XYZ file of C-alpha atoms in Angstrom:
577
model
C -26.309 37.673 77.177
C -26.500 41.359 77.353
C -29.641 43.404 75.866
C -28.357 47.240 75.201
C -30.495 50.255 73.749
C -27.410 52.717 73.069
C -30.090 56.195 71.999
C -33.203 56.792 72.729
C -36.085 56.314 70.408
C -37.530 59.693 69.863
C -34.336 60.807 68.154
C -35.009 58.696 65.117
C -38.954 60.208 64.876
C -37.581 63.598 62.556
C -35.931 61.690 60.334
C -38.616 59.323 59.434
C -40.983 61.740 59.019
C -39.839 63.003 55.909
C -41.285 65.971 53.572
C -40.439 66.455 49.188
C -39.656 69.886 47.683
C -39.377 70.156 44.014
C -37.328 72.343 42.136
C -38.468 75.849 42.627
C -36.877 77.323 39.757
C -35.711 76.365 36.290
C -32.225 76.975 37.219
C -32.556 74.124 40.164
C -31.970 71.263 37.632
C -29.318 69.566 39.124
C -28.549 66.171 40.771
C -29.842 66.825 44.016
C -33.065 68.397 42.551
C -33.597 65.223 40.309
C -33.395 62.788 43.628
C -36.077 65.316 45.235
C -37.835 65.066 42.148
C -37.813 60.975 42.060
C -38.553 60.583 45.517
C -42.180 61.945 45.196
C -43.072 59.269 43.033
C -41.815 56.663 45.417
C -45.184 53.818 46.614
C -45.808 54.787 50.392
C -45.673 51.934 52.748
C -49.603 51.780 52.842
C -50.014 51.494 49.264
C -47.265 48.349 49.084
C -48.444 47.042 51.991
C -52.444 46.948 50.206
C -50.880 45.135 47.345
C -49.029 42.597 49.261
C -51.898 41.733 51.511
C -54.700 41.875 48.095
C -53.525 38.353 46.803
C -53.557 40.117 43.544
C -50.046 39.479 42.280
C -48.047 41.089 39.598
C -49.900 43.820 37.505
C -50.810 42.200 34.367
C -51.079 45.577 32.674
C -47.885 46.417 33.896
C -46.394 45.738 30.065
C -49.238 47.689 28.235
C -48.728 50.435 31.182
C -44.843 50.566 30.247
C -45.438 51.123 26.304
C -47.395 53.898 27.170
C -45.479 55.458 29.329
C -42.323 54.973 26.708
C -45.004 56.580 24.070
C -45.204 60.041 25.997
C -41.965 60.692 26.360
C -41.232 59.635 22.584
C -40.649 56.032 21.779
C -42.458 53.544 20.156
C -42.198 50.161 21.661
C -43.859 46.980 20.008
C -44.053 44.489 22.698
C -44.346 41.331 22.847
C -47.416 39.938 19.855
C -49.506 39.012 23.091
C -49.137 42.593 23.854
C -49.725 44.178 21.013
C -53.257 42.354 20.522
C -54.514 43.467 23.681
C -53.463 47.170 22.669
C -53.335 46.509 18.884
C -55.284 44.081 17.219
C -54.300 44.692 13.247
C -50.458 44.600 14.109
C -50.449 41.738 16.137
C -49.169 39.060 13.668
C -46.633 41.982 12.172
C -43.971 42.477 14.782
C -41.310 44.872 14.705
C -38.546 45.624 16.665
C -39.093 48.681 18.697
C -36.996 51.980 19.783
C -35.116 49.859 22.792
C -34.430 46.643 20.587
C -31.722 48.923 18.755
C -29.498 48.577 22.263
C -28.866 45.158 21.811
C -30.241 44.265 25.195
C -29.175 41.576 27.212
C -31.876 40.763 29.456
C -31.330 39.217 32.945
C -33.872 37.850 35.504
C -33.133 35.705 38.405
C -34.085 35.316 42.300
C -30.383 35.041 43.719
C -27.078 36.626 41.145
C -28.765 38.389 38.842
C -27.011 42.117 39.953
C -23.190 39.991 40.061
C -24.311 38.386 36.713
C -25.045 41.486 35.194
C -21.908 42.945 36.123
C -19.518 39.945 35.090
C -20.984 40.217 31.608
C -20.593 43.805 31.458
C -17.248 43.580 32.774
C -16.391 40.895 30.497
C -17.788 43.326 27.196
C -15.966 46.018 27.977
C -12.357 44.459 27.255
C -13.728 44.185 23.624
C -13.244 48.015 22.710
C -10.758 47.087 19.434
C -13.564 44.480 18.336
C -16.112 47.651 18.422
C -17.897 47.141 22.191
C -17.220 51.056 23.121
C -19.970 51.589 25.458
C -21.675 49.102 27.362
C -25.009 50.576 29.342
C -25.455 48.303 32.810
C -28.921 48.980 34.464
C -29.603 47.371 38.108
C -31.525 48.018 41.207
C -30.991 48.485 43.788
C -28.615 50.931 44.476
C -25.974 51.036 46.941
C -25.199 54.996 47.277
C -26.123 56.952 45.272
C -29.770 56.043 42.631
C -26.930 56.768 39.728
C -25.070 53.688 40.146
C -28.001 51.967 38.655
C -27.385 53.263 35.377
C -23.873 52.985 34.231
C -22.041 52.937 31.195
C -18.720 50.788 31.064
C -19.015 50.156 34.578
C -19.362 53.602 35.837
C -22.304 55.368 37.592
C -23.334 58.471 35.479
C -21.879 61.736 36.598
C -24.489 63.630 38.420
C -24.479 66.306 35.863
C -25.492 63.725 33.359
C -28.006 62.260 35.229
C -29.562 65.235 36.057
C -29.517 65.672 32.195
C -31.482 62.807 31.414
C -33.393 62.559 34.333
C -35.006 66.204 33.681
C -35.609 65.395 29.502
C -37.619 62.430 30.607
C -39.085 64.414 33.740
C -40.054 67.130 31.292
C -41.990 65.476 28.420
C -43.715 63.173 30.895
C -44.942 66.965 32.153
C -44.934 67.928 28.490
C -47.270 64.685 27.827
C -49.768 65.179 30.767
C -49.849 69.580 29.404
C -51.271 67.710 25.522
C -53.347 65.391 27.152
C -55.459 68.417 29.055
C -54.549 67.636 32.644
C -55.313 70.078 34.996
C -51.715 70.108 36.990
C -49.202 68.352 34.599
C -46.545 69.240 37.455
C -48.781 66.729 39.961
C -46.745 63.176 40.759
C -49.890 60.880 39.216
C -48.345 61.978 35.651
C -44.939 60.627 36.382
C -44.872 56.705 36.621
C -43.481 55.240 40.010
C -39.822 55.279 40.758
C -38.426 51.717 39.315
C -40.621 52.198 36.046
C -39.071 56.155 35.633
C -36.099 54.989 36.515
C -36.039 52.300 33.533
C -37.641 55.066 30.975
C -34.640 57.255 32.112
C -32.270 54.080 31.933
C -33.583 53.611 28.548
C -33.182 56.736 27.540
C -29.940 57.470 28.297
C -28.481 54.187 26.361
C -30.209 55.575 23.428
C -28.858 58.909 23.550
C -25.244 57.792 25.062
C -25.771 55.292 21.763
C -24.109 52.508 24.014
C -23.501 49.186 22.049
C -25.210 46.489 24.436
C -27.711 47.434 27.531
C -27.316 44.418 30.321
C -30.517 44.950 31.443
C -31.834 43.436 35.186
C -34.993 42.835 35.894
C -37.133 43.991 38.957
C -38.887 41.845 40.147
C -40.272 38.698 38.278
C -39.897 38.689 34.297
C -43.338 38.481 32.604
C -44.890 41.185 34.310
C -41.561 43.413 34.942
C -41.225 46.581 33.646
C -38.249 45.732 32.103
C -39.740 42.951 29.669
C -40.449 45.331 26.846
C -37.961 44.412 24.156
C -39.152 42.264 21.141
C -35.787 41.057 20.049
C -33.217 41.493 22.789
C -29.877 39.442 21.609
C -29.594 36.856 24.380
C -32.034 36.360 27.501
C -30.395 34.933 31.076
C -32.408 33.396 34.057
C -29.696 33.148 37.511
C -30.678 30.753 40.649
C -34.261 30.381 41.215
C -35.190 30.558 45.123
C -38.502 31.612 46.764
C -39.105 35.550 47.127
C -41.689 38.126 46.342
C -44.271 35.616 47.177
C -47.236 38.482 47.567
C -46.495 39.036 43.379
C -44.855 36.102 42.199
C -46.410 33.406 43.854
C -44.975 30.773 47.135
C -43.614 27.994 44.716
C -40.969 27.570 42.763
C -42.667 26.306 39.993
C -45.029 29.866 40.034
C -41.483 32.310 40.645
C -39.824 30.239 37.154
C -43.016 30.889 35.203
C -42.416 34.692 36.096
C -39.037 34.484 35.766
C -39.685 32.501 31.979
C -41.669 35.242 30.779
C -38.088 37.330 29.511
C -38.052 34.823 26.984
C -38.552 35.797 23.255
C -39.335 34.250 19.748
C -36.201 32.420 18.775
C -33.582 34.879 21.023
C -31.367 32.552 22.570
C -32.361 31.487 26.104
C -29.427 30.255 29.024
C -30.197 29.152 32.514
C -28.119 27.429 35.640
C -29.316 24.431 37.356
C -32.244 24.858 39.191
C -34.137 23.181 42.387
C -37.274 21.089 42.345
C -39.438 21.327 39.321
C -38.248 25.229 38.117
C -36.392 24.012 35.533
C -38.923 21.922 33.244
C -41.090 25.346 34.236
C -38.607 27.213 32.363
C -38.156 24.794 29.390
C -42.150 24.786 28.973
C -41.941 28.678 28.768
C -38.881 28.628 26.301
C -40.933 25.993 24.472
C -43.767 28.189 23.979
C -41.405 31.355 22.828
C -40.190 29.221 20.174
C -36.174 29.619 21.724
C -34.461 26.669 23.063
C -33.093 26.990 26.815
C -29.360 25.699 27.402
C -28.695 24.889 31.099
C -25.210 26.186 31.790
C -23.252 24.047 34.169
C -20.059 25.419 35.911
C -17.431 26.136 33.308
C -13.504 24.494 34.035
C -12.009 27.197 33.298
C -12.878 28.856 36.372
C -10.848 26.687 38.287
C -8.218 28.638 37.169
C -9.221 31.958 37.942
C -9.548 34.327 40.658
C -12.725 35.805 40.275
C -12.905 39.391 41.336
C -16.267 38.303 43.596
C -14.446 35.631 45.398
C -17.073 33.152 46.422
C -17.296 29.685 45.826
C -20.774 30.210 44.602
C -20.412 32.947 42.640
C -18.529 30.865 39.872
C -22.354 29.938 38.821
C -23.093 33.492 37.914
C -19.362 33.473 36.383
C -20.499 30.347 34.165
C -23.990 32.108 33.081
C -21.996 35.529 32.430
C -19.357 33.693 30.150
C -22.942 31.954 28.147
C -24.457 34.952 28.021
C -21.154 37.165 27.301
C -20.098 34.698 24.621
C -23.960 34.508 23.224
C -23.951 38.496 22.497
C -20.824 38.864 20.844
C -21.520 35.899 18.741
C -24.784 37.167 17.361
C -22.950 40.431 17.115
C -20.435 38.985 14.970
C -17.794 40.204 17.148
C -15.771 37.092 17.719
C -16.075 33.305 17.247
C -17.433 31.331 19.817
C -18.566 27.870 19.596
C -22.135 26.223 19.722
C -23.506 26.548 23.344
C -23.315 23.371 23.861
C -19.634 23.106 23.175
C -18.756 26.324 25.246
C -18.078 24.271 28.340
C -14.789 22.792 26.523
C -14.367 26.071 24.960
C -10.657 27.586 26.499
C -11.465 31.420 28.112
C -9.966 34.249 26.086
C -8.150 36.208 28.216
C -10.466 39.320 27.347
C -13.071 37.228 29.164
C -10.696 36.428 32.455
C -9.514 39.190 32.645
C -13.052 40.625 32.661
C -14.026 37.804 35.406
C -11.073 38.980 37.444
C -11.506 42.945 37.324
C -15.290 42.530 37.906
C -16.004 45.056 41.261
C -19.519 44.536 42.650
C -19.656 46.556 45.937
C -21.818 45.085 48.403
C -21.600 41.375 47.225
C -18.899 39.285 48.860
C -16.810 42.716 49.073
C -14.342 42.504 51.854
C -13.213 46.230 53.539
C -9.939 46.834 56.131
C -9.431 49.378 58.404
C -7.926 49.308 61.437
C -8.662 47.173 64.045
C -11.783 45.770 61.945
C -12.108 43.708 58.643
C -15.358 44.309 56.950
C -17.397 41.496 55.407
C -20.256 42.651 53.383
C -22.881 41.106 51.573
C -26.020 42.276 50.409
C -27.923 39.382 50.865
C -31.456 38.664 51.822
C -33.115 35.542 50.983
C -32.626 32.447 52.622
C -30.666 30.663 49.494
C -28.508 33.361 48.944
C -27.706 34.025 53.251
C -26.914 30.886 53.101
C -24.091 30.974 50.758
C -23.229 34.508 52.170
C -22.767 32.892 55.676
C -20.625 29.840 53.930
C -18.249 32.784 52.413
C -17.672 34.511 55.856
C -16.646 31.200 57.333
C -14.108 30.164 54.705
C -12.760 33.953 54.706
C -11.881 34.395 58.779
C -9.122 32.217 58.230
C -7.581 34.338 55.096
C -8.184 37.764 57.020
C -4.567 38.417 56.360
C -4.659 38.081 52.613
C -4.202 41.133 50.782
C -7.202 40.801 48.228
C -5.015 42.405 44.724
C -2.216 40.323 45.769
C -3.171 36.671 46.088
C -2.189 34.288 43.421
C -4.906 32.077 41.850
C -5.312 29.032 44.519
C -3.391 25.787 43.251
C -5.766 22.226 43.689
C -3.541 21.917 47.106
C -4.692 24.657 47.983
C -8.400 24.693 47.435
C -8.285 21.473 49.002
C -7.037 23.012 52.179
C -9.842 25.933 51.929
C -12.114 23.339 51.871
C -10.417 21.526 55.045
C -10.291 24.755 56.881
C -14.143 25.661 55.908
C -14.518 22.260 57.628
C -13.876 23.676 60.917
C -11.167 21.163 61.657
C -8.494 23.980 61.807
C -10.496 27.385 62.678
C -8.444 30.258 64.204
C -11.373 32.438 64.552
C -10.411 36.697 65.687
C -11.386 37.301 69.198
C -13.614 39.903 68.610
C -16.636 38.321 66.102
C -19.592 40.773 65.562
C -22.739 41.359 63.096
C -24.644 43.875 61.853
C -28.155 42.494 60.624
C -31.378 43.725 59.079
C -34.157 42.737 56.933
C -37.374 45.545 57.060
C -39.591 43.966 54.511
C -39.467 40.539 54.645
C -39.723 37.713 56.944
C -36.477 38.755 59.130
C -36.539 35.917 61.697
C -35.785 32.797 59.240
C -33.100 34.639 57.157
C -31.386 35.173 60.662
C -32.077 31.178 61.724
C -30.358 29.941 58.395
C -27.431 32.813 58.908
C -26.747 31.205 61.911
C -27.215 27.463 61.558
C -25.071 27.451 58.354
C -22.225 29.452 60.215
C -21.870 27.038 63.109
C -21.838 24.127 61.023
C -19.312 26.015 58.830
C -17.309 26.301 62.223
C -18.023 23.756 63.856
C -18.900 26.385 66.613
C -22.217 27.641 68.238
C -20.582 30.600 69.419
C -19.976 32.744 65.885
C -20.248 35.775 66.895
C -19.455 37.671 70.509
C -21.383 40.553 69.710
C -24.459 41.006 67.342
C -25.828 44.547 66.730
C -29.639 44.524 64.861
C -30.263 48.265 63.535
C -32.620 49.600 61.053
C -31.998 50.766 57.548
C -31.857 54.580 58.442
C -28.424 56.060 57.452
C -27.537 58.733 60.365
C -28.627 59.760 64.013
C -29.259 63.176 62.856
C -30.131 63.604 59.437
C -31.783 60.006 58.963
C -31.658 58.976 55.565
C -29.402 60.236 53.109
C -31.464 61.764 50.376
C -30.284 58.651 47.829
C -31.306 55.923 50.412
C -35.193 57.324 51.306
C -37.240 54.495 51.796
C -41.344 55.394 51.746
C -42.461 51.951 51.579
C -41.541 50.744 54.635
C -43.725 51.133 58.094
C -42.211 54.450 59.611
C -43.690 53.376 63.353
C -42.371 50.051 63.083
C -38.887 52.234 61.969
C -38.942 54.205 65.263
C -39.930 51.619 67.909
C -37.659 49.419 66.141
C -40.119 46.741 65.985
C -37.971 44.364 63.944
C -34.888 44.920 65.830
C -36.751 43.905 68.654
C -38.663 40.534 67.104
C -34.741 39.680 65.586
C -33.255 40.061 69.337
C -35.826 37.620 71.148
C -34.951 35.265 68.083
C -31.552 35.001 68.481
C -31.438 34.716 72.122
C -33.848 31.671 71.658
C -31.219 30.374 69.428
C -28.279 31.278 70.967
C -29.298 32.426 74.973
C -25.849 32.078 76.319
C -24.132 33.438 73.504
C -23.388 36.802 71.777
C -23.758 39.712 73.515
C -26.992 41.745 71.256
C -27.607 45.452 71.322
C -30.278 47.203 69.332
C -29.442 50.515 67.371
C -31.181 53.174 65.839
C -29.186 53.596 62.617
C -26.696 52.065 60.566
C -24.093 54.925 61.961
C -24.619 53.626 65.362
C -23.565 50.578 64.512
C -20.873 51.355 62.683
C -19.743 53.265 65.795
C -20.121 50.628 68.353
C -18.715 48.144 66.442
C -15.073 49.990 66.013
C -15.556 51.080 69.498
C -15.360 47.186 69.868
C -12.583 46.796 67.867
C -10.664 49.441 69.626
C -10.084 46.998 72.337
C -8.166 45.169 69.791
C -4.869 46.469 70.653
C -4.349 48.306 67.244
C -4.037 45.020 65.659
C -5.290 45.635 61.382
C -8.222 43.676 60.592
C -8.335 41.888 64.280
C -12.181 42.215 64.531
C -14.266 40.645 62.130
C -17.330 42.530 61.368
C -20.252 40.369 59.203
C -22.965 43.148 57.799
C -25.633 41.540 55.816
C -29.277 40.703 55.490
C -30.174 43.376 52.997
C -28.951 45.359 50.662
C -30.425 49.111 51.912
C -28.159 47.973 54.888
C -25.329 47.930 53.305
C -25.558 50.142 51.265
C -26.371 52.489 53.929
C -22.966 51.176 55.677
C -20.954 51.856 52.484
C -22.393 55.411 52.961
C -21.537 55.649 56.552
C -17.881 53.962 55.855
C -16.988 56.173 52.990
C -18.745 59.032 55.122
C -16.856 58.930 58.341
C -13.057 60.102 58.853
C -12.540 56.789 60.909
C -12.357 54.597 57.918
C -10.515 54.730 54.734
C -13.035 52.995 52.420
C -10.473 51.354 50.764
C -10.107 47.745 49.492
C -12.486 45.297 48.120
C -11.926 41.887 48.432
């Protein structure tokens, strides 16, 4: 096995050491001022770090912390009743739906799915225009790109004009806010709450002002404490595969991440879940017990078996079952269209607005599949072990379809599955001469998301030898400019960044695992990667799609890759798969 350093380290130190300007005039209001703007209010690395090392957990005044922060720039929110003692007493038994509950939310928490979930059901919405869905608001994190994909409205990203718009209104009266209250520099960052909180004010704000018809809404991180858990009566409530993550905040047990994840629950607002491992469900049924809602476990629907989801995975047909619950849920209680009891949806034939909905979804990043030539792309954003798991299961069964053409393919007869499921066997694995990956995982444990990468590969291939060439790189974007402005990070460890510490710790790992395998090189950036690999799959003899390049382990990496794809003049960015 060969060890290669392609550039040396002190080129990365510039671009890590990074510096915010504000707007220095009222006419610099635009898109790029608004990102400059949102990055100062970004945790630093040290701050994170204090709170993941404290024990502490979630912020249990993160909820009363959110309503205030929606009261200065202008709406009143109720809470939940719990809430509303603790900052209320007298209103506490009189609840009323607050400014946000008009948006119809449809709240979403989860460990693995939650992002695809959210999508599906917004995909699925917006084929019912001529029953009176017009706009449907879709708010995620993280982003991919560019921060405005995480607020989109019928499955766009907001122009950057418009999120400038509504970035600077809520910018302005938290300023406006801090000027009332008698602070001595309302301009300073400590008025402004951090960057996934403004980011959900702003979110907010714009569905309200856009006057969108539904809000798929997806939590951060957790449920009860999550600054997204401030709607009274949202219409329908969705919890996606449970898995261990987050541990500093939400606890190292399943049982402790579902009572997080339980908390999105509300007073007699209908409450859908997927099977879940060890004890997480009867966690979730206690919590839905104690909201007064009733929890329906959604189990894969049939008529998925005749579809061709537009996130083609296996395992994404649970987050296609939850999305048709939670789709179906909404524009029931909406009184848009007839759908039957939850309990007899399973038997329930798909209306076609739905499939075709399930089959136009685009999730970029998640089980998306990119050709250029000489390489085939396989990118997934995922980074927990669950969730790698299933990402390295979809690679495997894919390598042997390399030459579909992903718009093209029929729907897969039973024959046919059953061969997939032959070929995922191993038994019959053409595999492309040239296998690489592109790995990284800054923040959490990176070394046991690699092992179960590679242990469920091999026994998907029946191979130890998966890849021929692995490339670990950190998260920065370019050589030169380091980060694109959308992709700053401040709450990772810039010196662990530039002595690429991780990189380092994920190379002695794999050769431990695999010492006479894959030949491993560390990078600097995501665009050195990119550049080595299709410098490997230039010796491909301009075959299309002859290397097979595996990019996963976190979703700053790929999204940084999309960048540098959809950046560089040697690949067309086209084609999803």
């Amino acid at each position: 096995m060969r060890l290669q350093k392609s550039f040396p380290i002190k080129k990365c130190i510039p671009s890590v050491r990074r510096t915010h300007s504000l707007p220095s005039t009222e006419r610099e209001r635009d898109y790029k001022a608004a990102i400059a703007c949102l990055n100062t209010v970004q945790s630093n690395f040290d701050v994170v770090n204090a709170i993941r090392q404290s024990g502490l957990g979630m912020n249990k005044q993160a909820i009363p912390e959110m309503i205030e922060w929606c009261r200065k720039i202008g709406y009143k929110v109720c809470g939940s009743p719990l809430m509303e003692s603790l900052i209320f007493p007298g209103l506490a038994n009189h609840p009323k739906p607050g400014a946000f509950d008009s948006l119809e939310p449809i709240h979403i928490a989860g460990t693995k799915g939650k992002g695809s979930t959210s999508a599906m059901v917004s995909s699925i919405l917006s084929q019912y225009k001529a029953e009176g869905v017009n706009k449907v608001g879709l708010y995620t994190s993280p982003h991919l790109r560019f921060v405005r994909e995480r607020i989109q409205i019928n499955n766009e990203p907001l122009s950057e004009s418009s999120f400038a718009k509504y970035f600077f209104e809520v910018w302005d009266a938290l300023e406006d806010a801090a000027r009332k209250a008698g602070h001595p520099d309302p301009q300073d960052p400590s008025t402004k709450p951090v960057y996934f909180r403004l980011l959900t004010l702003m979110a907010l704000h714009t569905y309200l002002k856009e006057q969108v018809d539904t809000a798929i809404i997806e939590c951060g991180v957790g449920g009860e404490y999550d600054s997204t858990n401030i709607f009274e009566y949202p219409s329908v409530t969705g919890v996606t595969s449970l898995g261990i993550d987050h541990t500093a905040m939400l606890g190292d047990t399943i049982e402790q991440i579902a009572w997080h994840k339980g908390g999105i629950f509300k007073e007699w607002v209908p409450a859908y879940t997927v099977p879940q491992p060890g004890n997480a469900l009867e966690v979730l049924k206690q919590r839905a017990k104690e909201r007064y809602t009733h929890l329906y476990v959604v189990e894969p629907h049939p008529g998925l078996n005749h579809i061709r989801l537009g996130l083609d995975a296996e395992f994404q047909k649970t987050n296609a079952s939850l999305a048709i619950y939670l789709a179906a849920g909404y524009l029931s209680r909406s009184s848009l269209l007839y759908c039957p009891h939850p309990s007899e949806l399973s038997s329930w034939p798909l209306p076609h607005e739905f499939v075709r909905g399930l089959e136009q979804v685009r999730w970029p990043g998640r089980c998306e599949i990119r050709r250029e030539q000489n390489l085939t792309w396989y990118i997934d954003g995922a980074h927990t072990g669950e969730s790698i798991a299933h990402t390295a299961s979809w690679f495997a069964s894919r390598l042997d379809r390399s030459g579909d053409q992903p718009d093209e393919r029929p729907s897969p007869s039973p024959v046919a599955r059953t061969l997939a499921k032959y070929f995922r066997s191993g038994s019959l694995t053409h595999l492309p001469a040239t296998r690489i990956l592109i790995f990284n995982q800054q923040t959490r444990a990176a070394a046991p998301l690699l092992q179960t990468l590679y242990t469920t590969i091999c026994s998907s291939l029946n191979t130890r030898q998966p890849f021929t060439h692995v490339l670990f790189c950190t998260n920065m974007t370019f050589r030169t400019s380091g980060f694109a402005p959308d992709l700053m990070s401040s709450n990772v460890d810039a010196e662990d960044v530039v002595v690429r510490r991780v990189q380092w710790e994920l190379t002695a790992a794999w050769r431990e695992m695999n010492p006479d395998g894959a030949d491993v090189e560390v990078v600097g950036t995501i665009e050195e990667a990119v550049m080595r690999a299709r410098a490997l799959g230039g010796t491909q003899e301009g075959r299309e799609g002859a290397a097979g390049v595996l990019v996963t382990g976190s979703l700053h990496l790929v999204g940084g890759l999309i960048d540098v794809l959809e950046s560089s003049a040697g690949g067309d960015g086209g084609g999803s798969g």
